[in-house]
Amino acid sequence: MLSDQNLNVNKAMPYDYVFIGMGASNGLMLLEFIKRGYHQTKRIAVIESQHKNTNDKTYCFWSSPNDTIVQDLSSIISHQYQFVQTNTNKVQSIQDQPYYCIKSIDFYNLLHATIASHPIDKFDGQVAYLNPLPDCIEIVFEQQVITGTIVFDSRPPVFTKELHNQSYLLQSFFGYHIRLQDSKLNVDTFQMMNFDVDQSNYTQFVYNLPYASNECLVELTRFGVDTIDIDYAKKILDEKIKAQFGAYEIVAEEEGCIPMTVLKQQASIDKRIINMGARANLIKPTTGYGFKKMHAFAAAFENPAQAPITKARFLFYDHLLLIILIRWPNLGKKIFTALFQNNTIQRIFTFLDEKSGVSEEVKIFASLPIIPFLKACVIYLTSYIKKSYLFTVGCMLAYFLLNLVSPNVAAWFGYTCLIAGLLVVGIPHGAVDHLLLTSKKFNLLKFVVQYLLIIAAYFMVWQWFPVFSLLLFIAYSAFHFGESEMVEMQVSMHSFAQKAYAFALGLSILLLIIFLHLNESILVLNNMQGVSDFVATLNLFQYKNIVIAVSGVLLMPLWWISKKTCLFLVGILLLGTQMPLMLAFGLYFVGSHSVNAWGHIAGKLKIAPKKLYLESLPFNVGALLIFLLFFYLQQTNPQLIQSYAAVFFVFLACVSLPHIILMHLFYKKEN
Ligand SMILES: Cc1cc2nc3c(=O)[nH]c(=O)nc-3n(C[C@H](O)[C@H](O)[C@H](O)COP(=O)(O)OP(=O)(O)OC[C@H]3O[C@@H](n4cnc5c(N)ncnc54)[C@H](O)[C@@H]3O)c2cc1C
């Protein structure tokens, strides 16, 4: 970071709106602002790192002629096509949704003129970083600082690729704007995705956009993990153009590359910083189209409910196609050929706009080679859906099947799975607490002594104040479970409301497990010395339905935060109702909480899971010994703690207190 002395800090009032970048998304938003007259009352600034004076791309989209995007941008739409030829199929009419093209230079010139003719401050420079302050956001660029109340950030996203790439490849292209000797082109018709071209073990196709009867843009596009080589593209284009049109001259060249991925750039934690364009995940992973969505996003600025959102099932379809294109790139031609051969262009446009219904989507998938999609589904399920989810749900389903045959075998199987899970991840995730502290003064012996003292002290407190200890255990466990779920869903824990929801989420999970097994829970509680009288006075059964209903409601926001997490949690809680309490709780504890926390620790400390497991071994063994000690105490002094289940919970309570404190500090520090 630069120190304040080196920076030219503009101490004026913060701008109401600051646009970082003036490309497609922010340009469309700025035009929307001008349309709405915001410039008359608001202070607006733009920071752009480039001159934007070359025609570096062509923005194309299909749309109804009455749509606002066509109306808004009519002055710079350079071409529109009423007909399309997909692949080598016959020409189809698209008069209800023509294909429009805008040269980026025309768009940039419109933005330059708009900025020059309105009270908008323009800064040239590369934004280095943003610094959120309580009353404004500082934007630091090229030794300067300006401040803004709302910031539209269109800097390109930075993706962290997955370990085993399932969803990241590139759409790269190289095109010639050419002039033909003869006038052979139909200016009403463009050619989309013509696969009659060398594939070279990638998915490659040609676009052809006529500008005049003797002029067009011919573009070779590759979907692949590598970008297209320019010399190779020139050779292929030359052969293709000569074969199709004969002699030609080159007017201009165009090249580009768009990431194709379902990986997400996270929204900013600070709601005053709004991600835009590619950074807001508005580019469709499998097509690279995003301009129309960016316009819709800008148009919905005052009414976010109308902002375009990608439904989960479309993300799933995109994911399947990306898996196929990465693993079996030569299948791309076969799949797209079938798509265009067996479906009308209207159906395809609606599908790509993510506005189709499920029945239309079934028809589309039925028209495609099914085997690659089934294989992609298997890869998706086994790699994209977390293995722990599959393990947990798999154990539960196997338990139910075995239960039909023999309840004893089912119980044996269920507890074996639970113990295996506890040994593999449940206990180890709490046995690396010594790695969570990174202080230079760290002393392992002192750490272990302090850790054990907290456990022992809490154990004593359990003996003297069992009710208080129980309530405390439930409270901090609730926060801990909720906190790890929030971190897993990449929700920040900065505000009080977020912390409160983490607590509510964890509490609802715990209460659902307890109240959906109320008889067993009461049995366990009754076995804890000093707790049974308290439980008897409460008459928990009279609150059962209300607690379950309220807890269910508290889980609902999960649907909007992470559908996958919501489905998994609700699924295992519901399946758990048909299992004994210990299994229901244990499988949640192992399959969700411990696996998540293990992943957070390994990820943030950048330690390979195997090495982390080795690091956990001494404390793992230590935890097992303490556990055995409890059983020994139970044998030798039955008055102390009377049942195995009670032992299990008291043990968990004591061991988890220092762990929970350390994990909270770890999450807080690493956030
Ligand atoms: C060659 C090409 C062709 C495309 N064609 C189409 C198409 O036909 N149809 C379609 O729907 N989509 C198309 N896309 C996809 C997408 O619509 C465009 O990439 C679009 O430009 C993305 O908009 P954006 O605002 O996210 O990024 P950009 O348009 O790239 O704008 C970002 C701006 O931020 C500036 N910037 C970056 N970093 C900083 C910084 N640190 N400080 C200040 N300024 C910064 C950049 O200079 C740039 O001007 C195409 C993409 C490419 C690459």
XYZ file of C-alpha atoms and ligand atoms in Angstrom:
724
model
C 0.000 0.000 0.000
C 1.125 3.537 -0.632
C 1.466 5.840 2.322
C -0.734 8.942 2.494
C 2.308 11.205 1.979
C 2.855 9.764 -1.506
C -0.764 10.127 -2.520
C -2.561 13.097 -3.973
C -5.701 12.805 -1.845
C -8.733 14.636 -3.167
C -10.343 15.910 0.031
C -13.505 17.110 -1.735
C -16.892 15.626 -0.921
C -17.140 12.009 -2.034
C -18.582 11.449 -5.501
C -22.040 9.915 -5.375
C -21.016 7.384 -8.002
C -17.585 6.295 -9.176
C -17.200 4.046 -12.220
C -14.016 1.979 -12.304
C -13.510 1.125 -15.972
C -15.558 2.418 -18.872
C -16.087 -0.715 -20.953
C -19.334 -2.512 -21.730
C -20.964 -2.901 -18.321
C -20.082 0.467 -16.812
C -20.668 2.203 -20.145
C -24.199 0.784 -20.262
C -24.780 1.815 -16.633
C -23.516 5.346 -17.295
C -25.838 5.689 -20.308
C -28.716 4.497 -18.098
C -27.810 7.140 -15.497
C -27.806 9.877 -18.130
C -31.148 8.594 -19.458
C -32.565 8.928 -15.951
C -31.025 12.368 -15.434
C -28.883 11.359 -12.444
C -26.103 13.675 -13.635
C -28.305 16.659 -12.824
C -28.238 16.002 -9.097
C -25.398 13.549 -8.484
C -21.618 13.867 -8.683
C -20.222 11.230 -11.007
C -16.610 10.218 -11.707
C -15.105 7.755 -14.156
C -11.647 6.148 -13.908
C -10.370 4.253 -16.948
C -6.933 2.803 -17.559
C -7.091 2.744 -21.385
C -7.721 5.293 -24.127
C -10.519 3.204 -25.631
C -9.887 4.508 -29.145
C -9.643 1.261 -31.107
C -12.291 -1.113 -32.394
C -11.192 -4.014 -30.208
C -14.407 -6.039 -30.306
C -17.881 -6.282 -31.744
C -20.807 -6.565 -29.347
C -23.523 -8.762 -30.854
C -26.818 -9.901 -29.393
C -30.237 -11.105 -30.522
C -33.258 -9.200 -29.337
C -36.791 -8.218 -30.215
C -36.806 -4.904 -32.171
C -39.071 -3.451 -29.448
C -36.698 -4.229 -26.576
C -35.200 -1.243 -24.782
C -31.647 -2.354 -25.575
C -32.385 -1.873 -29.288
C -34.148 1.440 -28.666
C -31.404 2.734 -26.350
C -28.507 1.833 -28.629
C -30.134 2.289 -32.051
C -27.752 5.155 -32.926
C -24.712 2.872 -32.756
C -26.110 -0.438 -34.038
C -24.089 -0.818 -37.218
C -25.634 -4.013 -38.551
C -28.634 -6.189 -38.027
C -29.488 -9.531 -39.535
C -32.976 -10.899 -40.195
C -31.749 -14.371 -41.152
C -29.238 -16.849 -39.779
C -27.511 -19.916 -41.083
C -26.433 -22.156 -38.208
C -23.641 -24.589 -38.967
C -24.369 -25.929 -42.463
C -28.173 -26.009 -42.040
C -30.624 -24.115 -44.192
C -31.160 -20.401 -43.593
C -33.805 -19.532 -40.968
C -35.685 -16.308 -40.380
C -35.046 -14.466 -37.102
C -37.208 -11.449 -37.883
C -38.851 -11.607 -34.446
C -35.404 -11.457 -32.815
C -32.844 -10.049 -35.255
C -29.137 -10.287 -34.510
C -27.661 -6.836 -33.804
C -24.000 -5.783 -33.894
C -22.294 -2.783 -32.354
C -18.684 -1.930 -33.117
C -16.954 -1.309 -29.823
C -15.334 1.870 -31.195
C -18.796 3.344 -31.832
C -19.774 2.442 -28.278
C -16.595 3.987 -26.819
C -17.038 7.143 -28.911
C -20.598 7.477 -27.642
C -19.273 7.199 -24.075
C -16.483 9.753 -24.707
C -19.033 12.193 -26.136
C -21.459 11.563 -23.250
C -18.786 12.165 -20.621
C -17.533 15.305 -22.395
C -20.995 16.841 -22.694
C -22.129 16.182 -19.123
C -20.775 17.224 -15.710
C -18.801 13.996 -15.222
C -15.201 13.966 -13.976
C -12.935 11.670 -15.975
C -9.665 10.342 -14.550
C -7.081 8.350 -16.494
C -5.373 5.658 -14.489
C -5.227 2.100 -13.279
C -7.071 1.572 -10.012
C -4.762 -0.201 -7.566
C -7.150 -0.924 -4.713
C -10.260 0.199 -2.863
C -10.259 1.207 0.747
C -13.689 1.085 2.404
C -14.085 3.732 5.132
C -17.139 4.193 7.335
C -18.560 7.100 5.319
C -17.149 6.480 1.829
C -14.916 4.279 -0.313
C -11.409 5.476 -1.143
C -10.305 4.607 -4.668
C -6.553 4.610 -5.071
C -4.984 4.935 -8.522
C -1.738 6.288 -9.956
C -0.689 8.231 -6.830
C -4.177 9.699 -6.521
C -7.117 9.052 -4.263
C -10.723 9.982 -4.848
C -13.670 8.974 -2.713
C -17.094 7.698 -3.658
C -20.328 6.702 -1.943
C -21.181 3.966 -4.454
C -18.525 2.363 -6.633
C -19.188 0.368 -9.813
C -16.227 -1.932 -10.199
C -15.682 -3.486 -13.656
C -12.071 -4.554 -13.262
C -11.672 -8.040 -14.760
C -12.443 -10.886 -12.348
C -9.685 -13.043 -10.929
C -10.616 -16.698 -10.782
C -8.934 -19.243 -8.557
C -9.078 -22.408 -10.604
C -10.242 -25.628 -8.980
C -7.647 -28.270 -8.195
C -8.990 -30.629 -10.852
C -10.225 -28.313 -13.546
C -13.899 -29.057 -14.095
C -15.087 -25.789 -15.433
C -12.455 -23.453 -16.760
C -11.625 -23.123 -20.390
C -11.266 -20.320 -22.881
C -13.185 -19.011 -25.825
C -10.454 -17.526 -27.972
C -10.909 -16.124 -31.434
C -9.173 -14.450 -34.297
C -11.035 -12.726 -37.114
C -10.457 -10.887 -40.369
C -12.549 -7.991 -41.520
C -12.247 -8.689 -45.285
C -13.213 -7.065 -48.559
C -14.089 -9.425 -51.431
C -13.410 -8.846 -55.090
C -16.931 -9.928 -55.972
C -20.164 -8.949 -54.244
C -21.295 -12.363 -53.060
C -22.733 -11.751 -49.628
C -26.298 -11.505 -48.501
C -26.216 -8.624 -45.999
C -29.371 -9.857 -44.287
C -27.890 -13.214 -43.266
C -25.130 -14.067 -40.831
C -23.514 -17.427 -40.298
C -23.343 -18.766 -36.752
C -21.121 -21.575 -35.510
C -20.099 -23.265 -38.720
C -18.176 -26.373 -37.657
C -17.093 -27.243 -41.174
C -13.529 -26.395 -40.232
C -10.443 -28.146 -38.801
C -11.061 -29.189 -35.156
C -7.467 -30.108 -34.065
C -8.850 -31.865 -30.969
C -10.628 -28.687 -29.849
C -14.124 -27.390 -30.544
C -13.664 -24.892 -33.390
C -16.075 -23.020 -35.605
C -16.417 -19.981 -37.832
C -18.703 -16.943 -37.568
C -19.430 -14.819 -40.599
C -20.958 -11.359 -40.216
C -21.487 -9.543 -43.566
C -21.087 -5.750 -43.396
C -21.802 -5.159 -47.088
C -22.303 -7.342 -50.145
C -18.512 -7.525 -50.505
C -17.368 -7.009 -46.901
C -17.585 -9.190 -43.818
C -16.023 -10.239 -40.542
C -14.941 -13.889 -40.623
C -13.915 -15.193 -37.239
C -12.398 -18.514 -36.182
C -13.351 -19.387 -32.601
C -11.952 -22.087 -30.334
C -13.442 -23.516 -27.144
C -10.406 -25.035 -25.471
C -8.022 -25.086 -22.560
C -5.443 -23.399 -24.834
C -5.952 -20.176 -26.754
C -5.920 -20.263 -30.501
C -2.544 -19.719 -32.150
C -2.735 -16.643 -34.409
C -0.635 -18.073 -37.267
C -2.727 -21.232 -37.198
C -5.948 -19.164 -37.223
C -4.682 -17.060 -40.153
C -3.942 -20.194 -42.162
C -7.342 -21.764 -41.471
C -9.188 -18.527 -42.208
C -7.273 -18.003 -45.442
C -8.185 -21.485 -46.674
C -11.802 -21.113 -45.613
C -12.270 -17.649 -47.146
C -10.612 -18.573 -50.440
C -12.708 -21.749 -50.740
C -15.942 -19.922 -49.950
C -15.470 -16.495 -51.573
C -12.308 -16.476 -53.676
C -9.875 -13.534 -53.627
C -10.052 -11.043 -50.744
C -8.149 -8.259 -48.999
C -7.797 -7.753 -45.253
C -9.259 -4.515 -43.877
C -8.670 -5.198 -40.165
C -7.989 -7.953 -37.664
C -9.803 -8.755 -34.426
C -8.712 -11.088 -31.686
C -9.946 -11.810 -28.197
C -10.388 -14.270 -25.419
C -13.237 -14.796 -22.943
C -12.964 -17.126 -19.931
C -15.643 -19.823 -19.968
C -16.313 -20.898 -16.420
C -18.947 -21.477 -13.800
C -16.446 -20.354 -11.159
C -17.830 -17.290 -9.471
C -16.274 -13.966 -8.649
C -17.651 -13.258 -5.183
C -19.709 -10.131 -4.647
C -17.954 -7.503 -2.587
C -18.450 -7.803 1.151
C -19.068 -4.058 1.185
C -22.481 -3.421 -0.330
C -21.329 0.029 -1.532
C -19.017 -1.655 -4.037
C -21.042 -3.137 -6.893
C -19.353 -5.616 -9.195
C -20.158 -5.098 -12.850
C -20.017 -7.039 -16.109
C -17.673 -10.020 -16.158
C -16.835 -9.288 -12.525
C -20.537 -9.694 -11.680
C -20.607 -13.070 -13.488
C -22.841 -11.672 -16.219
C -21.107 -13.470 -19.083
C -22.721 -16.803 -19.946
C -20.071 -19.481 -19.347
C -20.801 -21.551 -22.438
C -21.346 -18.823 -25.030
C -19.400 -15.743 -23.926
C -22.464 -13.541 -24.529
C -23.055 -10.987 -21.798
C -23.784 -7.613 -23.379
C -27.592 -7.991 -23.291
C -27.518 -9.148 -19.663
C -25.330 -6.171 -18.743
C -27.889 -3.847 -20.303
C -30.679 -5.569 -18.327
C -28.562 -5.249 -15.159
C -28.131 -1.508 -15.751
C -31.821 -1.032 -16.537
C -32.722 -2.707 -13.221
C -30.469 -0.451 -11.131
C -33.368 1.152 -9.289
C -35.246 -2.100 -9.015
C -32.771 -4.870 -8.175
C -35.588 -7.435 -8.065
C -35.697 -7.152 -11.866
C -31.958 -7.684 -12.288
C -31.122 -10.765 -14.360
C -30.224 -13.795 -12.281
C -28.990 -17.163 -13.477
C -31.213 -19.987 -12.303
C -29.305 -22.889 -10.767
C -30.394 -25.355 -13.438
C -28.864 -23.251 -16.229
C -25.612 -23.116 -14.311
C -25.840 -26.903 -14.053
C -26.345 -27.262 -17.842
C -23.394 -24.925 -18.450
C -21.322 -26.948 -16.046
C -22.115 -30.218 -17.848
C -21.159 -28.751 -21.211
C -17.906 -27.339 -19.828
C -17.032 -30.752 -18.350
C -17.586 -32.291 -21.801
C -15.634 -29.607 -23.658
C -12.681 -29.926 -21.267
C -12.539 -33.732 -21.230
C -13.727 -34.637 -24.719
C -13.224 -31.488 -26.834
C -13.740 -33.403 -30.068
C -17.395 -34.023 -29.030
C -18.206 -30.307 -29.214
C -18.796 -30.428 -32.979
C -21.109 -33.452 -32.647
C -23.153 -31.862 -29.850
C -23.561 -28.442 -31.484
C -24.305 -30.019 -34.866
C -27.134 -32.026 -33.256
C -28.339 -28.943 -31.374
C -28.679 -26.838 -34.520
C -30.013 -29.675 -36.663
C -32.795 -30.730 -34.292
C -33.986 -27.430 -32.817
C -35.296 -24.183 -34.240
C -33.125 -21.142 -33.714
C -35.935 -19.534 -31.683
C -35.870 -22.430 -29.228
C -32.086 -22.191 -29.000
C -32.101 -18.404 -28.468
C -34.688 -18.744 -25.688
C -32.628 -21.516 -24.085
C -29.403 -19.473 -24.290
C -31.273 -16.481 -22.829
C -32.137 -18.800 -19.902
C -35.836 -18.091 -20.435
C -36.933 -21.554 -21.558
C -39.229 -23.824 -19.541
C -38.205 -27.242 -18.276
C -40.240 -29.057 -20.984
C -38.394 -27.147 -23.734
C -35.085 -27.992 -22.070
C -36.031 -31.692 -21.983
C -36.695 -31.509 -25.751
C -33.316 -29.879 -26.311
C -31.406 -32.454 -24.269
C -33.354 -35.288 -25.923
C -32.033 -34.024 -29.256
C -28.378 -34.236 -28.148
C -26.016 -37.225 -27.808
C -27.021 -38.375 -24.342
C -23.998 -40.474 -23.286
C -21.523 -37.559 -22.891
C -24.078 -35.683 -20.754
C -24.676 -38.736 -18.547
C -20.919 -39.162 -18.113
C -20.620 -35.443 -17.324
C -23.440 -35.852 -14.755
C -21.460 -38.598 -13.003
C -18.319 -36.432 -12.973
C -20.362 -33.487 -11.697
C -21.938 -35.552 -8.922
C -18.688 -37.137 -7.800
C -16.467 -34.099 -8.030
C -18.552 -30.973 -7.927
C -20.938 -32.138 -5.243
C -18.713 -32.522 -2.210
C -17.636 -36.065 -1.441
C -18.716 -35.543 2.145
C -22.276 -34.834 0.952
C -22.236 -38.064 -1.044
C -20.704 -39.965 1.894
C -23.270 -38.659 4.385
C -26.333 -39.119 2.208
C -24.937 -42.469 0.975
C -24.491 -43.718 4.568
C -27.991 -42.616 5.466
C -29.605 -44.273 2.437
C -27.599 -47.495 2.969
C -28.693 -47.430 6.620
C -32.374 -47.253 5.580
C -31.977 -50.101 3.091
C -30.235 -52.296 5.673
C -32.869 -51.350 8.226
C -35.478 -52.978 5.999
C -33.517 -56.238 6.220
C -32.172 -56.117 9.763
C -32.220 -53.194 12.232
C -29.199 -54.666 14.024
C -27.093 -54.784 10.869
C -28.257 -51.248 10.027
C -27.235 -50.002 13.475
C -23.858 -51.750 13.206
C -23.327 -50.200 9.760
C -24.424 -46.718 10.874
C -22.144 -46.617 13.916
C -19.218 -48.011 11.894
C -19.664 -45.162 9.386
C -19.871 -42.654 12.225
C -16.738 -43.930 13.973
C -14.859 -44.004 10.644
C -15.959 -40.411 9.992
C -14.933 -39.321 13.474
C -11.503 -40.891 13.054
C -10.908 -39.565 9.562
C -12.108 -36.009 9.985
C -14.343 -35.453 13.023
C -11.627 -35.641 15.673
C -8.708 -34.544 13.415
C -10.412 -31.249 12.536
C -10.153 -30.333 16.196
C -6.699 -31.836 16.595
C -4.856 -29.207 14.571
C -5.837 -26.310 16.802
C -2.159 -25.738 17.587
C -1.674 -24.740 13.930
C -4.353 -22.071 14.114
C -2.159 -19.810 16.207
C 0.610 -18.248 14.161
C 2.169 -16.074 16.860
C 5.980 -15.987 16.907
C 5.917 -16.544 20.669
C 3.972 -19.782 20.273
C 5.042 -22.495 22.701
C 3.531 -25.920 22.117
C 3.886 -27.149 25.697
C 2.289 -24.019 27.097
C -0.459 -24.307 24.508
C -1.248 -27.932 25.425
C -1.250 -27.164 29.145
C -3.586 -24.190 28.671
C -5.814 -26.243 26.384
C -6.076 -29.088 28.909
C -6.681 -26.648 31.742
C -9.645 -25.141 29.912
C -11.040 -28.631 29.303
C -10.516 -29.613 32.949
C -11.964 -26.359 34.246
C -15.005 -26.718 32.083
C -15.387 -30.324 33.176
C -15.462 -29.131 36.775
C -17.994 -26.446 35.897
C -20.153 -29.201 34.388
C -20.113 -30.961 37.745
C -21.071 -27.839 39.718
C -23.332 -25.999 37.279
C -24.614 -28.616 34.867
C -27.589 -26.598 33.589
C -25.512 -23.506 32.970
C -22.839 -25.649 31.284
C -25.402 -27.324 29.066
C -26.926 -24.018 27.944
C -23.474 -22.559 27.374
C -22.514 -25.621 25.326
C -25.609 -25.308 23.159
C -24.996 -21.575 22.670
C -21.360 -21.734 21.634
C -21.857 -24.889 19.561
C -24.670 -23.121 17.729
C -22.408 -20.197 16.911
C -19.566 -22.506 15.912
C -21.689 -24.654 13.585
C -23.301 -21.570 12.084
C -19.949 -19.830 11.650
C -18.405 -22.733 9.737
C -21.508 -23.032 7.514
C -21.317 -19.285 6.759
C -17.612 -19.499 5.922
C -18.298 -22.511 3.718
C -20.947 -20.501 1.852
C -18.417 -17.648 1.608
C -20.677 -15.262 3.503
C -18.668 -12.707 5.418
C -19.015 -12.443 9.209
C -18.302 -8.732 9.535
C -21.627 -7.275 10.580
C -23.601 -7.993 13.724
C -26.515 -9.215 11.595
C -24.266 -11.779 9.876
C -22.952 -13.020 13.235
C -26.492 -13.157 14.580
C -27.602 -15.193 11.579
C -24.661 -17.567 12.003
C -25.824 -18.149 15.568
C -29.460 -18.556 14.506
C -28.450 -20.981 11.755
C -26.360 -23.159 14.060
C -29.033 -23.032 16.748
C -31.754 -24.064 14.338
C -29.642 -27.051 13.175
C -29.043 -28.144 16.773
C -32.626 -27.578 17.892
C -33.991 -29.457 14.902
C -31.787 -32.454 15.717
C -32.751 -32.301 19.408
C -36.486 -31.693 18.979
C -36.905 -34.155 16.109
C -35.505 -36.794 18.532
C -37.080 -35.405 21.666
C -37.612 -38.680 23.510
C -33.995 -39.723 23.046
C -32.694 -36.235 23.770
C -34.572 -36.141 27.057
C -33.182 -39.567 27.946
C -29.642 -38.270 27.361
C -30.323 -35.090 29.329
C -31.878 -37.054 32.167
C -28.672 -39.031 32.437
C -26.687 -35.866 33.123
C -26.436 -35.200 36.783
C -28.288 -32.048 37.765
C -29.872 -31.551 34.376
C -32.826 -33.930 34.704
C -34.733 -31.793 37.259
C -34.339 -28.769 35.066
C -35.547 -30.706 32.005
C -38.559 -32.015 33.948
C -39.629 -28.475 34.876
C -39.522 -27.379 31.241
C -41.926 -29.939 29.769
C -40.189 -29.707 26.393
C -42.949 -31.565 24.529
C -45.296 -28.619 24.715
C -42.774 -26.506 22.765
C -41.823 -29.220 20.284
C -43.868 -28.083 17.269
C -43.164 -24.409 17.720
C -39.413 -24.975 18.092
C -39.367 -27.144 14.944
C -41.397 -24.568 12.995
C -39.233 -21.609 14.073
C -36.022 -23.532 13.375
C -37.314 -24.454 9.922
C -38.050 -20.788 9.198
C -34.549 -19.834 10.340
C -33.092 -22.257 7.776
C -35.043 -20.653 4.926
C -32.598 -17.823 4.085
C -30.100 -20.552 3.199
C -32.052 -21.133 -0.001
C -31.022 -17.687 -1.226
C -27.476 -17.899 0.103
C -26.554 -21.371 -1.200
C -29.149 -23.725 -2.629
C -26.690 -26.609 -2.503
C -26.015 -26.154 1.222
C -29.707 -25.648 1.922
C -30.734 -28.840 0.093
C -27.990 -30.838 1.785
C -28.702 -29.580 5.299
C -32.459 -29.935 5.037
C -31.968 -33.357 3.415
C -29.756 -34.784 6.147
C -31.857 -33.251 8.923
C -34.983 -34.830 7.446
C -33.307 -38.195 6.794
C -31.848 -38.000 10.298
C -35.354 -38.019 11.792
C -35.540 -41.703 10.839
C -32.259 -42.536 12.608
C -31.227 -42.671 16.253
C -30.203 -39.325 17.767
C -26.527 -40.238 18.006
C -26.317 -41.160 14.318
C -28.325 -38.154 13.160
C -26.149 -35.723 15.107
C -22.907 -37.591 14.405
C -23.436 -37.722 10.653
C -24.183 -33.979 10.559
C -21.150 -33.309 12.751
C -18.831 -35.371 10.554
C -20.377 -34.980 7.089
C -20.990 -31.257 7.178
C -19.364 -29.413 10.047
C -16.048 -31.283 10.395
C -15.459 -31.667 6.658
C -16.112 -27.953 6.115
C -13.818 -26.883 8.934
C -11.103 -29.308 7.788
C -11.270 -27.792 4.299
C -11.087 -24.239 5.691
C -8.032 -25.059 7.792
C -6.211 -26.940 5.004
C -7.099 -24.233 2.464
C -6.183 -21.206 4.507
C -3.022 -22.696 6.002
C -2.141 -24.086 2.541
C -1.290 -27.512 3.969
C -2.041 -30.666 1.967
C -4.752 -32.763 3.711
C -2.404 -35.746 4.156
C 0.249 -33.605 5.870
C -2.425 -31.936 7.967
C -3.661 -35.355 9.046
C -0.142 -36.295 10.149
C 0.068 -33.024 12.093
C -3.193 -33.914 13.812
C -2.097 -37.409 14.844
C -0.583 -36.695 18.304
C -3.612 -34.654 19.405
C -5.921 -37.106 17.687
C -4.497 -39.854 19.848
C -4.642 -37.539 22.865
C -8.345 -36.844 22.240
C -9.019 -40.569 21.912
C -7.231 -41.208 25.216
C -9.336 -38.569 26.976
C -12.429 -40.136 25.466
C -11.380 -43.537 26.797
C -10.715 -41.951 30.181
C -14.328 -40.809 30.314
C -15.454 -44.361 29.675
C -13.130 -45.591 32.370
C -14.583 -43.038 34.792
C -18.022 -44.144 33.782
C -17.094 -47.734 34.602
C -15.381 -46.987 37.898
C -17.669 -44.209 39.070
C -21.123 -44.702 37.585
C -22.473 -41.891 39.775
C -20.310 -39.375 38.014
C -21.742 -39.727 34.587
C -24.254 -42.405 33.965
C -24.628 -43.131 30.320
C -22.485 -43.415 27.226
C -24.547 -40.865 25.364
C -24.214 -38.399 28.219
C -20.471 -39.103 28.317
C -20.254 -38.380 24.640
C -21.966 -35.003 24.963
C -20.038 -33.891 28.063
C -16.812 -34.964 26.398
C -17.684 -33.035 23.263
C -18.609 -29.988 25.315
C -15.343 -29.943 27.238
C -13.053 -30.627 24.302
C -14.869 -28.299 21.972
C -14.696 -25.142 24.110
C -11.021 -24.298 23.419
C -11.403 -25.561 19.845
C -14.352 -23.249 19.203
C -12.534 -20.238 20.630
C -9.483 -20.937 18.448
C -11.536 -21.559 15.311
C -13.415 -18.304 15.832
C -10.144 -16.397 16.156
C -8.829 -18.212 13.082
C -11.859 -17.335 10.961
C -11.782 -13.755 12.212
C -8.123 -13.337 11.358
C -8.303 -14.993 7.951
C -11.507 -13.286 6.750
C -13.223 -9.875 -28.163
C -14.516 -10.027 -27.410
C -15.726 -10.034 -28.098
C -16.917 -10.140 -27.408
N -18.093 -10.160 -28.100
C -19.252 -10.244 -27.435
C -20.493 -10.223 -28.144
O -20.512 -10.187 -29.362
N -21.633 -10.275 -27.443
C -21.654 -10.342 -26.085
O -22.735 -10.368 -25.493
N -20.507 -10.390 -25.380
C -19.315 -10.337 -26.029
N -18.138 -10.377 -25.327
C -18.189 -10.626 -23.860
C -18.472 -9.374 -22.996
O -19.708 -8.825 -23.347
C -17.383 -8.351 -23.124
O -16.152 -8.909 -22.706
C -17.617 -7.103 -22.293
O -16.732 -6.128 -22.753
C -17.398 -7.319 -20.788
O -17.757 -6.148 -20.141
P -17.019 -5.639 -18.809
O -17.567 -4.329 -18.494
O -17.079 -6.701 -17.793
O -15.489 -5.513 -19.219
P -14.820 -4.500 -20.230
O -15.749 -4.174 -21.345
O -13.515 -5.100 -20.614
O -14.613 -3.193 -19.374
C -13.722 -3.141 -18.289
C -13.004 -1.800 -18.358
O -12.267 -1.620 -17.164
C -10.997 -1.101 -17.499
N -10.109 -1.487 -16.410
C -9.622 -2.712 -16.133
N -8.864 -2.687 -15.027
C -8.872 -1.414 -14.580
C -8.270 -0.758 -13.475
N -7.530 -1.426 -12.588
N -8.476 0.567 -13.322
C -9.235 1.253 -14.202
N -9.834 0.692 -15.261
C -9.655 -0.636 -15.450
C -10.653 -1.706 -18.834
O -9.724 -0.909 -19.538
C -12.018 -1.730 -19.512
O -12.263 -0.581 -20.241
C -16.919 -10.273 -26.003
C -15.691 -10.290 -25.333
C -14.511 -10.181 -26.016
C -13.221 -10.239 -25.245
